[in-house]
Every structure is written in structure tokens, then in C-alpha cells.
Amino acid sequence: MSSVFFHSLSLDRVFEITGSNPDGLSTDEAFARLRSVGPNRILAENKSSPWLLLLQQFRNVLIITLLIATVLSAFLGHGMEAAAIAVIVIFAVLLGFFQEYRAEKAIEALRKMAAPTARVLRDGKETVLAAEGIVPGDILFLATGDRVAADARLLKSSNLRTDEASLTGESLPSEKDTEAIVAAEAPPGDRKNMVFAGTTISYGRSVAVVTQTGMLTEFGRIAAMLQAVESEKTPLQKNLDRIGASLAKAASVIVLFIVIFGFIRGQPFIEMLIFGIALAVAVVPEALPAVVTISLALGVQRMVNRNALIRRLPVVETLGSTTVICSDKTGTLTRDEMTVRALFVSGRLVEVSGSGYHPEGDFTTADGSALPGTLRELLLAGVLCNDARLRQDSEGKWTIAGDPTEGALLVAARKAGIDEVLMRERHGRVDEQPFSSETRMMITLNRSGPSLKAYIKGAPETVLSQCTSVMTDDGIAELDEKMRTALFGEADSLGKKALRVLGFALGEVSDIGSASQNMTFIGFAGMIDPPRSEAKDAVRHCMDAGIRPVMITGDHPLTAEAIAKELGIFRQGSSIVTGVMLNAMGEEELRRSVGAISVYARVAPEHKLRIVRALQKNGEVVAMTGDGVNDAPALKKADIGISMGITGTDVSKEASAMMLTDDNFASIVAAVEEGRGIYDNIRKYLTYLLSSNIGELGLMAGATILGIPLPLTAVQILYVNLATDGLPALALAVDPAERDIMKRMPNDSKKGIFSRSVLAFMLAGGLWSTIVNLSLFQWALSSGRSLQESMTMTFVSLVLIQFFKAYNFRSEKDSIFKRPFANRWLNLAVAWELLLLGLIIALPLLRGPFGTCLLTLEDWVILTAAALTVIPVIETLKFMLRKGMFNPLLNGKR
């Protein structure tokens, strides 16, 4: 039955397919079906064991290279080097394991949304069963507050409304209609004759026949999509994989080169192997995994202060490359608080300012005239024909208890100074007729002095049909056909603005039974879930930064368009597409069209997934925001999934990579700004680290080719790679962001971190370091200094050059002399490393393991002067880049 569209069939046909009837199933038949279809629960397919997740962390090329270096170092007796590299490997592996293990919890969160028990008809009796025992064909009883146990077709209902926000994105409870027959292709939000597993009954009661259970329910389909979606690697992870592969190849070539070269020169095999390993250690930046991880963690701490909680470290960098933000509407771009925007009374339109449940705002007429005298009567009707309550908590926040639409009417009345509590005491309710989907109106009977007044609230056409007169500032007037047609036109006009329109009427009656005739029409109220006040600025900042915001919602197209236009998401030349239209599109057509579509309405979970995939095929780096279960598969597939911390479901949080702690779309902009700063800083420290490794490699390879002793010991190389390179690199990770960071286009993920300008800096710094240190080593040997003293001088010179390069690499365009010491962490790192360098040279306890000796003051002056020569080299390169001298070569790339 997985391909049957039960919402499009008659009840007789539904009973025929499910093999059921209004009397339900027998216990024996139900058990037989349970054995056939399985229990009614979400299954966790292909769940990875913790041990398998741990082993998968060792598939990283850089990790494998470091492990090989660890084993070879230990085999050759270099215990210190082996231990240091092993610690780094364990740190990186455990971090990756815990991130992926946490991601496995998404399906567990989805399971928790299932109902624990359900009331069904078995053997002709109402019985309470564990929800897992429900099967297709069971007759289900539902009442207010119940969580639906399975997808079911309605048989009977009374005033039934369900909360489907987590499934469809609808901000208001969905009104159900037993008699409706819906098109087969209709999305879940339009299936008025169905209830869905995991949703709740917000009002009314019903009887329904179960059509789908377990993984065949709408929730089950979402779980299946979650299990099928493969998380994309971030641009940083892809770059590091490429770096690791390249360095592994380089290390292999170097070892092979040394062995062959040694054979030609007649050197012993073990000596050749040690040379090869020393050079391989020089190639691999052992500090890189630790620096990347720690720097991302520091970025996460800063982002927490800006209301963005990162759940997976590598996606921090992805924010800097984001080109499209696909956002859900309800609760993300909007407040999820219904608000009265317009009132039509006495032939005039009154606009109401303010948004949400905070009762502050003004009333103004569209033409600037005085407010209608009958405005108070309209607001009073909204208060009395109303069951909601307005509350203020201890922190001053306003909330409503009851229906959001009724809550909006109370807030509008409060803005006009009408206290609903006082009015309800003064005009006590005598009788009522609740709203129902059949009558489409609510009636209350209230005391008005010695007489009784009936107040009606409901659909405009229903309320107008009960009225024979209309209230105006000049008194009560007859409601003729011309005026009735004009009022219908006003209601349609408000509806086209995506406002939910309610009509109001009153009349003096003797009892509630006579309240459906000869009533007096008061006016209309139009309301909407308004955009967040800060969301409009956030959308504008996104566009300034070259990021295109896209709205994807399960709500009505008119509502989506109105909100999108108000926020600036929907602009001239863009288009709106519905779920039905998406179904008619092939994958290639969607890929071609997706760049011009700004709003998607009435979409299902698989549509969101298709949209994200189509954008990614076009090379976009996609961020997807959402808070409902329906968002989870797309959140997992997106380059960066962003969930809501307050209103978000556990499912969406577990599937996401980032969570907004204040549910504020504007916080995404702050996170993007922070992400761009982190991306820039990653470029800085990778340029610095790999430039240093080029310098070391050139030094060691040059010495081998020239046939002179190696200028550095393995311990010295490892110390430079881990300590001297590591701390300044971490300091570069917290370098202050440039001021124009949110006025630039997003970082191009296709080009990767290593643009041609970055490669130019790496090569210039690395090659100059090679030239200076190799020349220094040869000069020291030729000047009569011992091998140990010459190696010590080369070691110190290499460290000093690294420090000067760290300051130079703070910016690709600004001179080192422009605020040179603005990064206090870099200042502290260099000062600390200079102290350690002095101790390694001065203390006999450290001179032995590091193979160093004391240096004279003259030696220190020579070494400092040699190291300083790297500054004019890098400054010259920056000057040429600023003047555009390399533009033809770089093709405009950074």
C-alpha cells in the first residue's frame, strides 16, 4: 500500500484496500497483520557501530601519513618524535569520532516523536494499545491533546484541528474535513482528510482508519531520507584531503629519491633511510591537524557569543563560502506569533502597527482621516467572541494561551486600551456555539446591561450571510446587495495581501438559537504571522555579502509571497514555485531553473532535498535553516544545516551542523561574518605552515643534493613543526577580521583555500627561507665552525625566519608595518617561543636532546640580520599584488 494515495479515494475504496470496516479488526486479524507488516515504529537501518565509526577516522590520508611516520620513528629509536606525533593522531581521530557518533542520534530523536499508546477499536471494543501494535485497517480514536500514532484517513470528525507545524511548516493548526477528496499529488499540508503520525490534535475529536504505519508513514519517509542522505564534506575537509594526498606523494618521492641518490654515492642503507625519514618528517606539517581543530574550536567559542552554536567543527569554515541560504518561513523569518495588521470598519481601512504578542502599536487610517467611531465595537467583538488568554511572564515576555488567531485579536484590543479581562467580566458570557468546520463561525451570547447580545466571528462569506444590516459611523444602515458585493471585494483584497480574514457581527437576541439571522455586520480583521523586525536587515546584509536568501515553506503561496516581498527576498525577475509544480519538473529542468526561484511554497520534505541538491549541482554552497521534522533530511544534505535552538525539534537539531540559540535569522549573518573571518585566518596559518615546510624541505633536499651533512636533526625538525610553527599558527587563527569582510563576495569553494596569490606567498617565503638557511649553513661550515655549531645556527635562523613570516602573513595586501603588533596572541606566542629557543640553546639539560650548543653575541646578530631579509621579499610581493602587476598571471584571483 506504499504507493496508494488514500487522500484521493472514497471511504468505501479506502476500506476495500485496507481490508477493514467501521467496526475495526479482530485481535487475530490484527496480530496476523502485525507479523506481516511489522511493528509501527521508525527503524534504524544501516546504523554504524561505534567501533566502525572509530576505524573510519583512520581513512584520512594525512592521518595515515602521520601514523607511518610514527611507526618509522619508533622503529629507528626516535621515541620522542614517535610519541609526539601519536598524541596528535589520537587527538584528531577522537574528535572526528565524537562528531560522527553524535550525528547518529538524529533517527533516535525522530523515534521519540512517536505516540507511546493509542485508542483503537478491536473486537468491537475501544482498547488502549501500545502504538507499536497498530496496523493498517485499525480504527483509531483521537481527541484534543492526543499524539497521532499512524497515518490515517478520517471517518468522522468534530471541529478537528491538528498541529502539523513540525511536519508541514504550517504556522496555524490545520482544519480537517472528513468529506474532502484531495488530488493525488497534493502535499501533506493540503490533505484535509488525513491525520499524520507524530502530529498532535490541537482541537476537537475524530475517528479514523489507519492507512500507513512505521516506515511508510510521512514521518517514516523522512527517517528513510535521513538514513539515505550522505553528509557532504566541507571545502576545508576537501582541501585538507588534497593536501594530505599531495604531501604523502611528496614524502614517498623524497624517500625514494634519497635511497636512489644514496646508492649512486655508495652510502650505507640505514643512513639513507634515516635521511629519507628526516625529509619526510620535514614535508608533513605534523601540527596541521591540531592547529586546524583548535582554531576551529576557538572560532566556535566566539560564535557562541553571537548566538550560533556549532555542532560540527569543520562547517565553521563553510560559512565563509556560503552562497545561498534556504530558510523556512515559520518561526525563522517570521515571529510565529499571529498579528492583526488591518481592520476594515465603517467603509475605511485601519492599519495596525506592532508585531507579535507585545501589546504596543498604533491605529492609522489608510487615507489619514480620523479613526472610525465603530472601531471599538469591532475590537470588543474580537475580545468577547474569543476563548484565548493573554499573559505576561516574570521576565516581561507576552504569550497567549489558546488559538493564535484569537490571541492576535486580544493583542489588537490591548493596543486600543481594551482590557479583555475587564470586558469579559462586564459582559459575562451566557451561552456559546464553538467554531466548527461545518458552520465556519463561532457565536457567543453575552450580557449587555439588561439585554443579551450575540457576537459572531468567522469566515467573511459566512458572517455576511447572517447579516441584514451594517454598522457605520452614522448608525445602522441596511445591507443591500451592492454593499454586500463591495464588502466581499474588501475581504478579497485583504486576502490577496496574504492576510487571514475574519468577519464580525452582532445583534440583540433572546437566545443563541436566534443569532443566525438579522445580524448587524461590524467589519473585518486581517492578520498574519509577521516577519521578524530584524530579519529584513539580515536579508539585506546577506545580499550585500553576495549571499542569496531563498524561502522554502509548506505554507500557502500567497502568504509566502507576501512575507518574501516584505523582507526583500522576492524581487523583480524572481519567481514562486509550488510543490505541485516541482513534481512536474525533471531534475535537469529544476537545476536550470533553481537560480531564478526565490520562494518555494506548499513543499514536502523530498522537495526540500531536491532543491538543495539542484543548488549544489550548480556549484552553490548551501545553508539550510529549519526547525521542523520536515526540514531534517535537507538540513543533513546541505553544506551547512542550521536548526533553531528554542522552537526546533530534536530531529532537526541532531541533523543540523549549527544551531541558533535565539532562533533569530539575523544571527546567521553574524555567524557568516565570523565564518568568513575564520576562513581568512585558516588561509593565513596554512600559508604560514606550508611555507615553513617548503623552507625545511628545500633546506634538507638542497643539503642532500650538494652532498653536505643534513643541517637539522630529526628532533629539531619535529620541534620546529610542532612548537615553533604550531603556536604562531594558532595565534594567526584569532587574527582580527578585516573591516570589509561583509562587503565581499563569498569565498569560492571550487578554487579552494590555495589561490594563486596564496601559492605565491608560500613559495616566496619557503624558497627564500631555503636560500638563506642553506647559504648560512654552508658559510658556517666553511668558516671553520663545527658541524654542531653550524647546525645550531641554521636551526635558530630557521626559527627566526618563521617568526618574521608569521607577522608578514597576517595580510595578503597590507604591509607588515601597518599595525604590526595588533594581534596580541601572536606577540605572546613569539615571545614564548623566543624564551624556549633561548633555553634550548642555553641549558645543558636541553642542549643534549636537541643537539645544540652555545652561540656568541656575534652569531645572534648575524642570524637576526639573515632572518630579517625575508621581510623585504614578502613586502615586495605584496606591493606588486596591490599594484596589480600579477593580474594577468593570477587571472584576478586572490
Tab-separated table of C-alpha atoms in Angstrom, residues 374-386 409-410 412-414 416 418-420 422-424 426-427 444 446-448 453 455 504-506 522:
chain	number	residue	atom	x	y	z
A	374	THR	CA	-17.146	51.915	15.345
A	375	LEU	CA	-13.554	50.669	15.651
A	376	ARG	CA	-14.045	49.978	19.367
A	377	GLU	CA	-17.129	47.825	18.643
A	378	LEU	CA	-15.101	45.684	16.239
A	379	LEU	CA	-12.274	45.186	18.761
A	380	LEU	CA	-14.801	44.443	21.560
A	381	ALA	CA	-16.412	41.750	19.390
A	382	GLY	CA	-12.943	40.229	18.871
A	383	VAL	CA	-12.442	40.104	22.658
A	384	LEU	CA	-15.827	38.667	23.655
A	385	CYS	CA	-16.175	36.084	20.872
A	386	ASN	CA	-12.850	34.627	21.953
A	409	LEU	CA	-7.385	39.755	18.412
A	410	LEU	CA	-6.699	40.204	22.144
A	412	ALA	CA	-5.066	44.296	18.919
A	413	ALA	CA	-7.672	45.210	21.556
A	414	ARG	CA	-4.969	45.842	24.168
A	416	ALA	CA	-6.504	50.257	21.778
A	418	ILE	CA	-9.316	47.499	25.844
A	419	ASP	CA	-8.640	45.105	28.752
A	420	GLU	CA	-10.132	41.741	27.799
A	422	LEU	CA	-12.396	43.617	32.439
A	423	MET	CA	-14.615	43.439	29.331
A	424	ARG	CA	-15.354	39.740	29.873
A	426	ARG	CA	-18.574	43.341	32.399
A	427	HIS	CA	-20.155	41.412	29.510
A	444	THR	CA	-21.172	33.804	21.913
A	446	ASN	CA	-23.052	37.973	26.279
A	447	ARG	CA	-24.861	40.227	28.740
A	448	SER	CA	-25.123	43.877	27.739
A	453	LYS	CA	-26.059	40.440	22.633
A	455	TYR	CA	-21.354	38.166	18.728
A	504	PHE	CA	-17.538	40.105	12.828
A	505	ALA	CA	-21.216	40.795	13.529
A	506	LEU	CA	-23.506	41.452	16.500
A	522	ILE	CA	-19.334	45.293	12.095
